[in-house]
Structures are given as C-alpha cells and as structure tokens.
GROMACS .gro file of C-alpha atoms in nm:
model
  149
    1MET     CA    1   0.579   0.830   5.408
    2ARG     CA    2   0.863   0.871   5.155
    3LEU     CA    3   0.841   0.489   5.096
    4LEU     CA    4   0.483   0.493   5.016
    5ALA     CA    5   0.529   0.788   4.773
    6GLY     CA    6   0.811   0.609   4.596
    7LEU     CA    7   0.578   0.287   4.573
    8THR     CA    8   0.296   0.474   4.441
    9MET     CA    9   0.521   0.661   4.196
   10SER     CA   10   0.669   0.331   4.072
   11ALA     CA   11   0.313   0.189   4.028
   12VAL     CA   12   0.204   0.488   3.812
   13LEU     CA   13   0.509   0.464   3.599
   14ALA     CA   14   0.471   0.087   3.549
   15ALA     CA   15   0.105   0.110   3.469
   16GLY     CA   16   0.191   0.392   3.210
   17LEU     CA   17   0.444   0.160   3.046
   18LEU     CA   18   0.201  -0.127   3.022
   19THR     CA   19  -0.084   0.083   2.855
   20ALA     CA   20   0.166   0.227   2.598
   21SER     CA   21   0.102   0.120   2.257
   22PRO     CA   22   0.347  -0.167   2.146
   23ALA     CA   23   0.363  -0.035   1.801
   24MET     CA   24   0.455   0.289   1.664
   25ALA     CA   25   0.295   0.433   1.348
   26ALA     CA   26   0.474   0.655   1.107
   27GLU     CA   27   0.293   0.916   0.918
   28ALA     CA   28   0.076   0.801   0.619
   29VAL     CA   29   0.226   0.850   0.270
   30LYS     CA   30  -0.017   0.898  -0.016
   31PHE     CA   31   0.045   0.703  -0.324
   32ALA     CA   32  -0.107   0.728  -0.687
   33ALA     CA   33  -0.009   0.549  -1.010
   34ASP     CA   34  -0.191   0.510  -1.347
   35SER     CA   35  -0.171   0.306  -1.664
   36GLY     CA   36   0.008   0.574  -1.862
   37ASP     CA   37  -0.244   0.628  -2.136
   38THR     CA   38  -0.404   0.963  -2.217
   39CYS     CA   39  -0.747   0.843  -2.100
   40ARG     CA   40  -0.605   0.745  -1.753
   41ARG     CA   41  -0.814   0.415  -1.796
   42GLY     CA   42  -0.639   0.241  -1.493
   43VAL     CA   43  -0.579   0.449  -1.179
   44ALA     CA   44  -0.459   0.334  -0.830
   45GLU     CA   45  -0.468   0.564  -0.524
   46GLY     CA   46  -0.424   0.517  -0.157
   47THR     CA   47  -0.197   0.537   0.154
   48LEU     CA   48   0.112   0.354   0.281
   49GLU     CA   49   0.162   0.351   0.659
   50ARG     CA   50   0.450   0.181   0.840
   51TYR     CA   51   0.398   0.013   1.181
   52ASP     CA   52   0.686  -0.145   1.387
   53GLY     CA   53   0.767  -0.187   1.743
   54PRO     CA   54   0.922  -0.416   1.996
   55VAL     CA   55   0.626  -0.667   1.987
   56ILE     CA   56   0.463  -0.629   1.647
   57HIS     CA   57   0.662  -0.735   1.336
   58PRO     CA   58   0.737  -0.449   1.088
   59VAL     CA   59   0.461  -0.402   0.841
   60VAL     CA   60   0.337  -0.148   0.591
   61ASN     CA   61  -0.039  -0.120   0.588
   62VAL     CA   62  -0.174  -0.045   0.241
   63GLU     CA   63  -0.513   0.095   0.169
   64GLY     CA   64  -0.643   0.202  -0.162
   65LEU     CA   65  -0.860   0.188  -0.470
   66LEU     CA   66  -0.803   0.066  -0.823
   67SER     CA   67  -1.029   0.211  -1.090
   68ASP     CA   68  -1.052   0.058  -1.439
   69GLU     CA   69  -1.251   0.279  -1.682
   70ALA     CA   70  -1.487   0.351  -1.382
   71LEU     CA   71  -1.477   0.717  -1.419
   72PRO     CA   72  -1.657   0.918  -1.694
   73THR     CA   73  -1.443   0.964  -1.991
   74ILE     CA   74  -1.467   1.045  -2.376
   75CYS     CA   75  -1.265   0.747  -2.459
   76PHE     CA   76  -1.435   0.445  -2.596
   77PRO     CA   77  -1.413   0.108  -2.400
   78ASP     CA   78  -1.106  -0.099  -2.494
   79ASN     CA   79  -1.172  -0.457  -2.372
   80LEU     CA   80  -0.889  -0.441  -2.132
   81HIS     CA   81  -0.868  -0.482  -1.757
   82SER     CA   82  -0.620  -0.320  -1.507
   83THR     CA   83  -0.402  -0.462  -1.245
   84VAL     CA   84  -0.211  -0.276  -0.968
   85THR     CA   85   0.108  -0.440  -0.825
   86ILE     CA   86   0.238  -0.298  -0.480
   87ALA     CA   87   0.580  -0.429  -0.396
   88GLY     CA   88   0.769  -0.361  -0.065
   89TYR     CA   89   1.151  -0.359  -0.069
   90ARG     CA   90   1.424  -0.338   0.172
   91GLY     CA   91   1.709  -0.201  -0.019
   92ALA     CA   92   1.719  -0.415  -0.356
   93ASP     CA   93   1.552  -0.702  -0.196
   94LEU     CA   94   1.176  -0.782  -0.257
   95VAL     CA   95   1.003  -0.828   0.101
   96ASP     CA   96   0.639  -0.885  -0.013
   97SER     CA   97   0.403  -0.783  -0.296
   98GLU     CA   98   0.044  -0.800  -0.382
   99THR     CA   99  -0.173  -0.754  -0.706
  100TYR     CA  100  -0.524  -0.645  -0.762
  101LYS     CA  101  -0.754  -0.661  -1.067
  102ALA     CA  102  -1.036  -0.439  -1.182
  103ASP     CA  103  -1.231  -0.469  -1.499
  104ASN     CA  104  -1.476  -0.172  -1.571
  105GLU     CA  105  -1.508  -0.124  -1.195
  106GLN     CA  106  -1.361   0.022  -0.887
  107VAL     CA  107  -1.200  -0.229  -0.639
  108LYS     CA  108  -1.105  -0.135  -0.300
  109PHE     CA  109  -0.804  -0.313  -0.117
  110ALA     CA  110  -0.654  -0.324   0.226
  111PHE     CA  111  -0.349  -0.549   0.326
  112GLU     CA  112  -0.015  -0.566   0.498
  113LEU     CA  113   0.319  -0.575   0.330
  114SER     CA  114   0.555  -0.786   0.537
  115ASN     CA  115   0.758  -1.104   0.567
  116GLY     CA  116   0.765  -1.091   0.956
  117LEU     CA  117   1.139  -1.000   0.964
  118LEU     CA  118   1.257  -0.724   0.739
  119SER     CA  119   1.127  -0.365   0.759
  120ILE     CA  120   1.045  -0.212   0.428
  121ASP     CA  121   1.213   0.109   0.323
  122ARG     CA  122   1.032   0.177  -0.008
  123VAL     CA  123   0.729   0.065  -0.189
  124VAL     CA  124   0.672   0.046  -0.567
  125VAL     CA  125   0.324   0.088  -0.723
  126GLN     CA  126   0.256   0.005  -1.096
  127VAL     CA  127  -0.070  -0.018  -1.284
  128CYS     CA  128  -0.077  -0.227  -1.597
  129ARG     CA  129  -0.361  -0.304  -1.845
  130PHE     CA  130  -0.401  -0.650  -2.012
  131SER     CA  131  -0.638  -0.785  -2.283
  132ASN     CA  132  -0.936  -0.965  -2.177
  133SER     CA  133  -0.902  -1.193  -2.479
  134PRO     CA  134  -0.604  -1.455  -2.544
  135ILE     CA  135  -0.489  -1.223  -2.826
  136GLY     CA  136  -0.432  -0.855  -2.763
  137ILE     CA  137  -0.202  -0.581  -2.624
  138SER     CA  138  -0.075  -0.500  -2.281
  139TYR     CA  139   0.107  -0.214  -2.130
  140CYS     CA  140   0.203  -0.057  -1.814
  141GLY     CA  141   0.238   0.306  -1.658
  142THR     CA  142   0.545   0.426  -1.502
  143ALA     CA  143   0.622   0.248  -1.167
  144GLN     CA  144   0.593   0.500  -0.883
  145GLU     CA  145   0.835   0.460  -0.599
  146TYR     CA  146   0.765   0.581  -0.235
  147LYS     CA  147   1.011   0.604   0.048
  148ILE     CA  148   0.870   0.477   0.375
  149PRO     CA  149   0.999   0.684   0.667
   0.00000   0.00000   0.00000
C-alpha cells in the first residue's frame, strides 16, 4: 500500500513539473518617450516585459504605439516624420534594437529584443523627428532608460 501511495505521489509530482511553464515572466514595465518639442509631435508609449527560463532564450517583449502628429493639436504641420528606436543593453553592450517610423499617423509595434544568448538589463527608448525632404532639420527628444527587473 505504501509503495502504491509513493508511486502515485511521484507521478503527481512529475506531472506537475511537466506542465509547469518553461519560461518565467517578469512584471511589465511601462515606457514613454517623446520628441522633446513643445507640441509633443512624436510620442511613443508601451510596455516592456522580460521572459527567461531554462528552455526559452532570454527576451524582452516590447509592445507599443508610435504617434506622429496624430493627436489633436494647435500646432501647424511641419513636414517631419517621427521614429522610435528601442535598444536593449546588457551593461554597456548593445544586445538588440528596433526602429519604427510614423508620418502623420499612429503605428503599433510588437517585437522581441534578444540575441539568443545575453539577457537584457536595461532598455533605452528615444523618439526623433526627421525632415520628409532631402534638406531640413532633425532633432531628438531625451533618451529614456528603463531597468528590466
């Protein structure tokens, strides 16, 4: 009887380990960055969420929205477009980055920051604006840094 109970307990424990999620998710970190101008012409917002585990390579899932002059404003259109660059770092080393563009619209994005080996401990988000013509100005807002728990 004890042998049967021991085997049953072992089977239940093994089944629990097999159904456990192979990856662990950290709490999502909200991010926001803008182009630095008074009209907030370029704005990026979203979430960063780290996943890592014994089977899944370490990644930071990024979901967000880039807006370029898409919100009501009293400012006149300026013939510029916005980009957002989201870069993941391990210490001082760049692990991965992505850039998205919007021009008088809102652009949703969702991707993973990863190189398959290194885990990311911080993410830097920066919104810049560039001229739509060959001659013109460009400028960037302050880069926003987020620690990844």
